[in-house]
Tab-separated table of C-alpha atoms and ligand atoms in Angstrom:
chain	number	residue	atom	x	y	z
A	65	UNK	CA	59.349	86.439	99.812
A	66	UNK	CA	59.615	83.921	97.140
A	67	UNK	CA	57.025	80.625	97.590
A	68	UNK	CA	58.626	77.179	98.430
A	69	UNK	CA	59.498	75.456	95.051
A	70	UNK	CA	58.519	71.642	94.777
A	71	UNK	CA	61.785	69.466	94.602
A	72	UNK	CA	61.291	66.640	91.570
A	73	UNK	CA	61.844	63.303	92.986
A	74	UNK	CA	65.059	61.957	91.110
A	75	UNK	CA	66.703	58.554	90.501
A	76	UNK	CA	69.589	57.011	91.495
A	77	UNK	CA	71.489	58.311	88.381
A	78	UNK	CA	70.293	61.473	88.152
A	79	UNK	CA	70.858	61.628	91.815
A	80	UNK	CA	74.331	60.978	91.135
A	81	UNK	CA	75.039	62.843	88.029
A	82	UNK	CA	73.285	65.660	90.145
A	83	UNK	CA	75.907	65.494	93.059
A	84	UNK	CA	78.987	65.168	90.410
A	85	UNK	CA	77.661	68.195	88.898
A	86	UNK	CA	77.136	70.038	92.264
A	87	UNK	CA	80.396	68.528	93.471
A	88	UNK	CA	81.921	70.225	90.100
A	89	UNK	CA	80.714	73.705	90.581
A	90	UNK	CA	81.868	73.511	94.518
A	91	UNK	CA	85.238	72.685	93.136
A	92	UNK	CA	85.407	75.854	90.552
A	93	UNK	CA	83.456	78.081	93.283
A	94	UNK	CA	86.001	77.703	95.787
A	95	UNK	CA	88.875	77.966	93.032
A	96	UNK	CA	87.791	80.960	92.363
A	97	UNK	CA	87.354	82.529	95.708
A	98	UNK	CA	91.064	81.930	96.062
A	99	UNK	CA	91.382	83.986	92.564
A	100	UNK	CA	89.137	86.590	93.934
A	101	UNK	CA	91.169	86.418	96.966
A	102	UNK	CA	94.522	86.474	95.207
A	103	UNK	CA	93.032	89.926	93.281
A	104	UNK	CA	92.131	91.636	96.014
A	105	UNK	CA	95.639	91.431	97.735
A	106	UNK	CA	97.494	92.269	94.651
A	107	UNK	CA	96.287	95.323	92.139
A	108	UNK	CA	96.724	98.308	92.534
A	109	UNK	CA	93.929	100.200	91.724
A	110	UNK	CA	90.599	99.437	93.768
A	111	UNK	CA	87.995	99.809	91.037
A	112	UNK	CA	90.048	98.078	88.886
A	113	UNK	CA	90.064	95.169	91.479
A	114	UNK	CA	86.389	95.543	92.428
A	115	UNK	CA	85.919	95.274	88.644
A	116	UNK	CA	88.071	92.410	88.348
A	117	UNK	CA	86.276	90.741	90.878
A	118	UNK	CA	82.562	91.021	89.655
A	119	UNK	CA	84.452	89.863	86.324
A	120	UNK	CA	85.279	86.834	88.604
A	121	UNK	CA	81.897	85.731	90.070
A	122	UNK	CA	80.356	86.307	86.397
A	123	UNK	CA	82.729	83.731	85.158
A	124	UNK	CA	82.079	81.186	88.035
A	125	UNK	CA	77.891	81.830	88.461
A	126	UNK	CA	75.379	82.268	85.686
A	127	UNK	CA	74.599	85.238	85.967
A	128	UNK	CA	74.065	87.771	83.004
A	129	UNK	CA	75.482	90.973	85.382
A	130	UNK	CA	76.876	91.424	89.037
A	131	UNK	CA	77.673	94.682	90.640
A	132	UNK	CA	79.438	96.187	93.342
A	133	UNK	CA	78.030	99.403	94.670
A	134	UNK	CA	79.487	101.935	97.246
A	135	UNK	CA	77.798	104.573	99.151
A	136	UNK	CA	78.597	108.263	99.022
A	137	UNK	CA	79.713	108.201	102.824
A	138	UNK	CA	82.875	109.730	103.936
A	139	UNK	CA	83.767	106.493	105.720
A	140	UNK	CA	84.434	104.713	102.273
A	141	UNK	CA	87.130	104.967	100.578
A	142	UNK	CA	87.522	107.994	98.480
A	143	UNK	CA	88.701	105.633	95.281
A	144	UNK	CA	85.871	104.305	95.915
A	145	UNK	CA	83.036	106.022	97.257
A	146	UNK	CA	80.063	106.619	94.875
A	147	UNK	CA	80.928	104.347	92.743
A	148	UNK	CA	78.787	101.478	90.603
A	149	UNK	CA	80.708	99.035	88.776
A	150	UNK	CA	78.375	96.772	86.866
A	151	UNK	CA	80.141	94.202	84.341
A	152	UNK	CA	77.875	91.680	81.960
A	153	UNK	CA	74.734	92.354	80.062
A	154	UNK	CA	72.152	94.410	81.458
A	155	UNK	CA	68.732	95.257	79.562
A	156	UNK	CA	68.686	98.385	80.857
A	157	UNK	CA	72.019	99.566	82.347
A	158	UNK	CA	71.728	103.632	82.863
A	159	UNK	CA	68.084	102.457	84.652
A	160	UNK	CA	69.953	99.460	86.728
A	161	UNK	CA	73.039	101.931	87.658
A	162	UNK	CA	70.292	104.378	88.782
A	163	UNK	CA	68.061	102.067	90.952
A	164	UNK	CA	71.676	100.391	92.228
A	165	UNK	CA	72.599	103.887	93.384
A	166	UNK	CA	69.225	104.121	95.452
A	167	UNK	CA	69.076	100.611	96.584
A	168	UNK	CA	72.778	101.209	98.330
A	169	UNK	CA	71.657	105.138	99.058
A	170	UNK	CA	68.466	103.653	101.465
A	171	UNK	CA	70.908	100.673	103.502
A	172	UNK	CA	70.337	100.735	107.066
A	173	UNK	CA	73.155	99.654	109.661
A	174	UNK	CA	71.861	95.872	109.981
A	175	UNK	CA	71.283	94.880	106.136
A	176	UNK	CA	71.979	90.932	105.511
A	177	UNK	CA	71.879	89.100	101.984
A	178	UNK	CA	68.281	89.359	100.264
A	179	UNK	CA	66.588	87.918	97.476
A	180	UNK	CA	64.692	90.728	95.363
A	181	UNK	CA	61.779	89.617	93.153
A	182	UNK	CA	60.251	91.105	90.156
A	183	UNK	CA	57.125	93.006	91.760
A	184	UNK	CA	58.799	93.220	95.147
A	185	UNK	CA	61.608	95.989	93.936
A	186	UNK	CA	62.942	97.968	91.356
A	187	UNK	CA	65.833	96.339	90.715
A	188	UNK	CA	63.923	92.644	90.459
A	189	UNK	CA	61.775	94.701	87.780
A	190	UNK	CA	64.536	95.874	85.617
A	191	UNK	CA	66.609	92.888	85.773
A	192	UNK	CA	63.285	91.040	84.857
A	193	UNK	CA	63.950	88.343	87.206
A	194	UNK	CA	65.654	87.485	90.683
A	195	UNK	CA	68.482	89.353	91.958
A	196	UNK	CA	70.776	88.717	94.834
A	197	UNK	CA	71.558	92.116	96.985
A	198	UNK	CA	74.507	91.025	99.693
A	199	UNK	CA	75.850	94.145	102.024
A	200	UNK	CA	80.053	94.702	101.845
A	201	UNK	CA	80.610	96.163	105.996
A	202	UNK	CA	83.014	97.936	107.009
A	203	UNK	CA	83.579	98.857	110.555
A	204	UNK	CA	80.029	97.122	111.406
A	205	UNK	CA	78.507	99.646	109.284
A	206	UNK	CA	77.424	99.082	105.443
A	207	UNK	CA	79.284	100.493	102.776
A	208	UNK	CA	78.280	99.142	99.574
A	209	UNK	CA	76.255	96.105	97.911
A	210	UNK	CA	77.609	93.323	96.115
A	211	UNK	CA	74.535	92.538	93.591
A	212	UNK	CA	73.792	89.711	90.603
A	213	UNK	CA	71.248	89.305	88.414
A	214	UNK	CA	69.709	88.091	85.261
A	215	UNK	CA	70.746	84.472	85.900
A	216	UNK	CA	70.992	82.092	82.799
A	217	UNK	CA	69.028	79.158	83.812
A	218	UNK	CA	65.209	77.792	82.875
A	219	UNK	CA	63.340	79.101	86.297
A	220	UNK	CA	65.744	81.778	87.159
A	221	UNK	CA	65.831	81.877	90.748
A	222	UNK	CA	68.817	82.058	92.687
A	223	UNK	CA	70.198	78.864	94.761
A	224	UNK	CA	71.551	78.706	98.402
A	225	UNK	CA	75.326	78.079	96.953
A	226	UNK	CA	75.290	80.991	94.691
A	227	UNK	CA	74.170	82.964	97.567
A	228	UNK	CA	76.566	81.632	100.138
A	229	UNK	CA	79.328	82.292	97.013
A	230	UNK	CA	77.866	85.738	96.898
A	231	UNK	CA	78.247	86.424	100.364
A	232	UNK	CA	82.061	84.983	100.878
A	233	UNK	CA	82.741	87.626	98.480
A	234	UNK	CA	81.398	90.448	99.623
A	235	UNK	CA	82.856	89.380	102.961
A	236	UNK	CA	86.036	89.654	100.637
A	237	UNK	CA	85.163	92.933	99.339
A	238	UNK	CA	84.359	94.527	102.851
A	239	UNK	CA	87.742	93.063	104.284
A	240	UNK	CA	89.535	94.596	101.271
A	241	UNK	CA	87.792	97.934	101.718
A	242	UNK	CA	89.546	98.113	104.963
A	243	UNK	CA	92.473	97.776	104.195
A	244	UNK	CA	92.401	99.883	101.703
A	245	UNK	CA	90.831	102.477	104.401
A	246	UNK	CA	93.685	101.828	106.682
A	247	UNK	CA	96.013	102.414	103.324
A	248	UNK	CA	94.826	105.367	102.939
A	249	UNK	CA	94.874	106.646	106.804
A	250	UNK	CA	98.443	105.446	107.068
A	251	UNK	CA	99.268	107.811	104.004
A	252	UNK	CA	97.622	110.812	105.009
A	253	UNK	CA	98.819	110.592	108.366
A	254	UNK	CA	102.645	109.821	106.420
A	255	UNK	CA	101.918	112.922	104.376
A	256	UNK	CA	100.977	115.267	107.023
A	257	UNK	CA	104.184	114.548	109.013
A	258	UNK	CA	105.955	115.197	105.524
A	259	UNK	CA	103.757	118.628	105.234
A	260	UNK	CA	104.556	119.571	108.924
A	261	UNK	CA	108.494	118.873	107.618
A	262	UNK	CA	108.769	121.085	104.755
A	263	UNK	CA	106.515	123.767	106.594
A	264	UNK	CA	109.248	123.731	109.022
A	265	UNK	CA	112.096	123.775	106.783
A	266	UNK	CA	109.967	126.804	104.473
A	267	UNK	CA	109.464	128.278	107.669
A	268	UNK	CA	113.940	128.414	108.056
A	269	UNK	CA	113.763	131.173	105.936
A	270	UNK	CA	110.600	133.796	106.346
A	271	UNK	CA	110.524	134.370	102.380
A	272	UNK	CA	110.255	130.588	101.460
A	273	UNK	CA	107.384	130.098	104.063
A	274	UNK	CA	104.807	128.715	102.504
A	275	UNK	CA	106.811	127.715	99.317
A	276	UNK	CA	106.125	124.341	99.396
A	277	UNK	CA	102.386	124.086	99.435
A	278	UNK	CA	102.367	126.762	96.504
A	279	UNK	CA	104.480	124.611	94.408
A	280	UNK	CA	102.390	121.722	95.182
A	281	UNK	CA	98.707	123.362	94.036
A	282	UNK	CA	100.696	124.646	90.864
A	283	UNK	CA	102.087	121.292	90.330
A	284	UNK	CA	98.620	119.816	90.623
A	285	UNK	CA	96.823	122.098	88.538
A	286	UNK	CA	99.121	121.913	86.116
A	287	UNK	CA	99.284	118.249	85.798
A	288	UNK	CA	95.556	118.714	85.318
A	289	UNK	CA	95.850	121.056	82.430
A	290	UNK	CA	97.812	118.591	80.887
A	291	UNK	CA	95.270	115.874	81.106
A	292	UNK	CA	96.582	113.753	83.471
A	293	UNK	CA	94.124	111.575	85.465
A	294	UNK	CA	93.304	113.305	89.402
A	295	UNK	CA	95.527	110.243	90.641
A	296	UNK	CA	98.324	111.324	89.056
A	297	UNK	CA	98.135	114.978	89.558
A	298	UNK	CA	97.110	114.051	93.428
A	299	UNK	CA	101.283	111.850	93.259
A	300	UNK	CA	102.570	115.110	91.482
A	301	UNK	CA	101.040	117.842	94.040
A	302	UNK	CA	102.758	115.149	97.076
A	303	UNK	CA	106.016	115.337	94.809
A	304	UNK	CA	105.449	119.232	94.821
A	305	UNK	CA	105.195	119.221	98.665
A	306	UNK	CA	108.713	117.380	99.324
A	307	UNK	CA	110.499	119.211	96.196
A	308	UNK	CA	112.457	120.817	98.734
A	309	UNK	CA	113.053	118.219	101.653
A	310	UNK	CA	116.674	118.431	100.815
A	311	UNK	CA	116.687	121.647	102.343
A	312	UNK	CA	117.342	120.623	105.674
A	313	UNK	CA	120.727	119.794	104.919
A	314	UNK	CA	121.183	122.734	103.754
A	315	UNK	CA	123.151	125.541	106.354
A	316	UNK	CA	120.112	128.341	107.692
A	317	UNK	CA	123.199	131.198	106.570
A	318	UNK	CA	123.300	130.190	103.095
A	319	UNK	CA	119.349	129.165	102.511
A	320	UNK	CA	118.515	132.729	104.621
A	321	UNK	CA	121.310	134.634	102.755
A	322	UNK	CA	120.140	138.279	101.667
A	323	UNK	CA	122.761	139.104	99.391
A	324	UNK	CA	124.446	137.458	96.804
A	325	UNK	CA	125.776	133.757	97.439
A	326	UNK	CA	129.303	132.724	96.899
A	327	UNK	CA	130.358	129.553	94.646
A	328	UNK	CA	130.791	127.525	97.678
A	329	UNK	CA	126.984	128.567	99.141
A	330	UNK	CA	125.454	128.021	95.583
A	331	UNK	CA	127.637	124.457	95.603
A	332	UNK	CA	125.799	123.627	98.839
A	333	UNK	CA	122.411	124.982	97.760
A	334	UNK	CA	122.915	122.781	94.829
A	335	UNK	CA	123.094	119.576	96.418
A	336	UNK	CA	119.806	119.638	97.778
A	337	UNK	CA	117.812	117.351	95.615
A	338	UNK	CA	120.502	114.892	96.166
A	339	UNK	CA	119.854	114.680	99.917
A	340	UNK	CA	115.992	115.057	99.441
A	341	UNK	CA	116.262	111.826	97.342
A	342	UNK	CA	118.494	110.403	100.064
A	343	UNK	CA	115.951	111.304	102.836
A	344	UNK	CA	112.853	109.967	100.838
A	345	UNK	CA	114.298	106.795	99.129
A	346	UNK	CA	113.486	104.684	102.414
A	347	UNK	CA	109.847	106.254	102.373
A	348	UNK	CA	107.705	103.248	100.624
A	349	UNK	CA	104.612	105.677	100.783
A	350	UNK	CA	107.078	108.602	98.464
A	351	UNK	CA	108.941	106.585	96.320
A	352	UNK	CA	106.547	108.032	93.746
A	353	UNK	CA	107.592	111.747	94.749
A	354	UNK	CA	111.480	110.420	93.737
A	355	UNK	CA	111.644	111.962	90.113
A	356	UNK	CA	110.586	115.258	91.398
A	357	UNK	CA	112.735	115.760	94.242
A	358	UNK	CA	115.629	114.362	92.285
A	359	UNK	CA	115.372	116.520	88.692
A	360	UNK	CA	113.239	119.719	89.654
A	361	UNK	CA	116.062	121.303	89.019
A	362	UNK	CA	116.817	120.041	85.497
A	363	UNK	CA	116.540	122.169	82.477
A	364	UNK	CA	114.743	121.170	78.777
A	365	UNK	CA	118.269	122.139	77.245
A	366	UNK	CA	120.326	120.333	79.679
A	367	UNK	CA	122.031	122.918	81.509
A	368	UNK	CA	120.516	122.343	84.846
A	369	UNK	CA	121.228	120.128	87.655
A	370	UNK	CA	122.175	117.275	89.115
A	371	UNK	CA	122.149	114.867	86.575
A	372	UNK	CA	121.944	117.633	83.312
A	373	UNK	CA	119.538	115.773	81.555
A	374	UNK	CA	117.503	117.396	79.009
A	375	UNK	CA	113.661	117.348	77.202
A	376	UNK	CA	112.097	114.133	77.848
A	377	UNK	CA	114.520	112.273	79.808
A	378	UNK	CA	113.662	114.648	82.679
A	379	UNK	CA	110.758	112.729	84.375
A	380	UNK	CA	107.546	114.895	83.462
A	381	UNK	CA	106.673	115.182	86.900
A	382	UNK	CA	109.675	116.960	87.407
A	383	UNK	CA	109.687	119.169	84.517
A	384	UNK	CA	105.818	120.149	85.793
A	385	UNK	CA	107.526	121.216	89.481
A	386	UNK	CA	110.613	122.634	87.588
A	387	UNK	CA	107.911	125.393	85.962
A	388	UNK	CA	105.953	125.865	89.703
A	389	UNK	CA	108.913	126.072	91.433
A	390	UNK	CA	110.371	129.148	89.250
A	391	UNK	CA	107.205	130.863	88.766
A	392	UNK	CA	106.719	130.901	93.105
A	393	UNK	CA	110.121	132.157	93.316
A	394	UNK	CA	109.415	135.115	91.360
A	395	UNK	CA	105.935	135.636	92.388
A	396	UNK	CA	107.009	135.880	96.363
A	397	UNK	CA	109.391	138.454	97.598
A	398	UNK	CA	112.415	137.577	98.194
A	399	UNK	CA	115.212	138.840	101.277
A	400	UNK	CA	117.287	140.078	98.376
A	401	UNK	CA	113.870	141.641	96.206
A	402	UNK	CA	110.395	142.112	96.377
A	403	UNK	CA	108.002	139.834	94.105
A	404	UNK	CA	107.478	140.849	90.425
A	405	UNK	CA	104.628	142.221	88.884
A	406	UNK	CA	102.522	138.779	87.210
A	407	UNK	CA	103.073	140.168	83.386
A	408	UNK	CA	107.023	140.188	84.343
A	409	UNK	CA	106.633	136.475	86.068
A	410	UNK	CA	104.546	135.190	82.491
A	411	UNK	CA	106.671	136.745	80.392
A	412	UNK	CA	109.785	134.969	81.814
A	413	UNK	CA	108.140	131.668	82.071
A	414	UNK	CA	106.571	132.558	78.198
A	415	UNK	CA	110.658	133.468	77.128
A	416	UNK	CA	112.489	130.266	79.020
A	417	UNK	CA	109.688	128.024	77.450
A	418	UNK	CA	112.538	125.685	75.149
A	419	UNK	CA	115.208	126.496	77.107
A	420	UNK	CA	114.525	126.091	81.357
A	421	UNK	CA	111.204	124.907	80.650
A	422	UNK	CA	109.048	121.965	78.482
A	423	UNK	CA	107.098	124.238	76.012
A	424	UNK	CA	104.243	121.721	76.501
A	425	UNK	CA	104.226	122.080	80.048
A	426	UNK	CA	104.571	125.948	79.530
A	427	UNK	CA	101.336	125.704	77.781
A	428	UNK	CA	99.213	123.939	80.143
A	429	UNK	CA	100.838	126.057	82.851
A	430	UNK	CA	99.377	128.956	80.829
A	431	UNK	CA	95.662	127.520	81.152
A	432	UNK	CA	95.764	127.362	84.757
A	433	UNK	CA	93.471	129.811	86.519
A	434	UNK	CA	96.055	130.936	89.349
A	435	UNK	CA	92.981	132.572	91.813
A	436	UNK	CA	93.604	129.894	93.903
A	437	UNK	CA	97.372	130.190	94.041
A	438	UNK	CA	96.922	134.193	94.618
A	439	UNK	CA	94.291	133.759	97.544
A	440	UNK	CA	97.237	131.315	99.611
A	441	UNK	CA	99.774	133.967	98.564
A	442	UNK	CA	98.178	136.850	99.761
A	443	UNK	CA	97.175	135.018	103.043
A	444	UNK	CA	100.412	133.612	103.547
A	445	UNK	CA	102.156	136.786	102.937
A	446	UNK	CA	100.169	138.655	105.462
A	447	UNK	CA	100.564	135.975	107.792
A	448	UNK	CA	104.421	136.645	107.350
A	449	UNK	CA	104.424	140.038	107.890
A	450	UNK	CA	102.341	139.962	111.473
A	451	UNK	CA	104.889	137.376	112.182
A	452	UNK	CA	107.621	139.616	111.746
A	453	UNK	CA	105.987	142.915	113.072
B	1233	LIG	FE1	114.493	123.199	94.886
């Protein structure tokens, strides 16, 4: 605990230019809670708006750093969840991450704001001064800490405005974590309806079954290879999972055909990332899946389908699904033949690089270590052949 400071006695000027000043810094504090406010309902990326916000209160209070901490806890958000985002000058910031890290790592379920002084904890120490440690809840439990320090001013010590500031916004923070936890609920629980969908519509035609899930690891791992961020891979392995929505509007005789199909079948066959892009367009949680249900079946050198576009002007994450799609079709038997052998499937991809397929997505496609792929394969095949027994 901090002792009781003595309060100078003032004038009636002072007094007065005292309570314009206070009156001043009210005005901006509460300005720019509506700003932090205004952030936190519109980006789209939550550590770029918990960033944006600690960017906020070091703009309004003088403080030399403020962080926002989250725990490692499965109820926080994935985007978030271990995560220290520290903005300003700190002496020591590898040390201050570190100690922020343990401060959030020991919370308890009833933590309320605190003052930390120097000799009193570790953080105090390295900040060489004060710091303010307020706890951002979620569901009554806490996830994170909203922490400043360092602040610019002759004694240092933090006032009861800059704390009440403090904890409005991590009130803010904690009401913004949920709904970003609810975001995220609503979309896995859109995405496994989606998954049960095109397990169903796989499941049409015994040699497709599983398809879908293949395509999307592939997809993934292949957006990874290419250096895309896990974000975008993650919207590129969802696009891989609806690739074939379309399929449902597609008659079971032609899809399940053994032998070979007639102009009219392959017409049908053909329109199928037309109605998949019908089906999803009203899907707010897909719309980024769109490209790749619409052009997987595009070609580099324009002779594919719908829309025969060529190189670049197919949407990459298309041209990425375009590549997993081919090489699962050839790697899984088929009702009218039996899988080929993996130097075959390579080769092919290796010869139609240019021509079917982007050669720089043939390349990172080459760099991806397909155990993974071959371990759902071989279970999914056996799987298909008790079903059939
Ligand atoms: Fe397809």
């Amino acid at each position: 605990m901090r002792p009781p400071r003595e309060e100078p006695t003032l004038g009636r000027d002072e007094l007065l230019e005292l309570f314009s000043a206070r009156l001043m810094q009210s005005y901006e504090e509460t300005y720019s809670l509506f700003r932090i406010l205004r952030l936190l309902a519109c980006a789209p990326d939550p550590m770029q708006q918990i960033r944006l916000v600690c960017t906020n209160v070091q703009q309004v209070l003088p403080f030399g750093w403020v962080a926002a901490v989250f725990r490692s806890d499965v109820n926080v958000v994935p985007q978030l969840r271990g995560k220290v985002v520290l903005t300003g000058e700190a002496a020591q910031q590898n040390e201050l991450e570190m100690a922020l890290r343990r401060a959030c790592a020991s919370l308890r379920g009833n933590e309320w704001t605190k003052v930390l002084i120097p000799g009193g904890h570790e953080l105090a120490d390295l900040s060489g001064g004060e710091v303010v440690c307020d706890p951002i809840t979620f569901d009554d439990q806490v996830v994170g800490l909203l922490v400043a320090g360092s602040k610019r001013t002759e004694n240092g010590e933090i006032a009861s405005p800059e704390m009440q500031f403090l904890d409005a916004v991590a009130e803010f923070i904690g009401t913004f974590h949920e709904n970003a936890a609810r975001f995220v609920e609503q979309r896995a629980m859109s995405i496994g309806t989606i998954e049960a969908l095109t397990a169903a519509i796989d499941a049409k035609d015994p040699y497709t079954c599983g398809h879908s899930e293949r395509v999307a690891l592939l997809a993934r791992q292949i957006a990874l290879a290419m250096g895309l961020d896990e974000a975008e891979a993650d919207r590129i392995r969802t696009a891989g999972i609806v690739h074939d929505v379309g399929k449902i509007g597609v008659p079971e005789s032609v899809l399940c055909k053994p032998g070979k199909l007639t102009d009219q079948e392959f017409a049908a066959i053909k329109l199928h990332p037309e109605i998949g892009h019908r089906i999803l367009r009203g899907v707010v949680l897909l719309e980024h899946t769109l490209p790749g249900v619409l052009h997987h079946h595009e070609r580099f050198d324009g002779k594919g389908y719908p829309h025969r576009l060529s190189g670049e002007a197919i949407p990459l994450q298309a041209r990425i699904i375009g590549i997993a799609d081919t090489f699962d079709a050839m790697s899984s038997s088929r009702s009218y033949r039996p899988a080929l052998p993996r130097e075959k499937v390579m080769a092919e991809i290796v010869r139609c690089s240019g021509s079917q397929f982007d050669p720089k997505v043939v390349q990172a496609f080459l760099k991806v270590d397909l155990a993974e792929y071959d371990q759902i394969l071989s279970r999914q095949t056996a799987q298909a052949s008790r079903a059939a027994a």
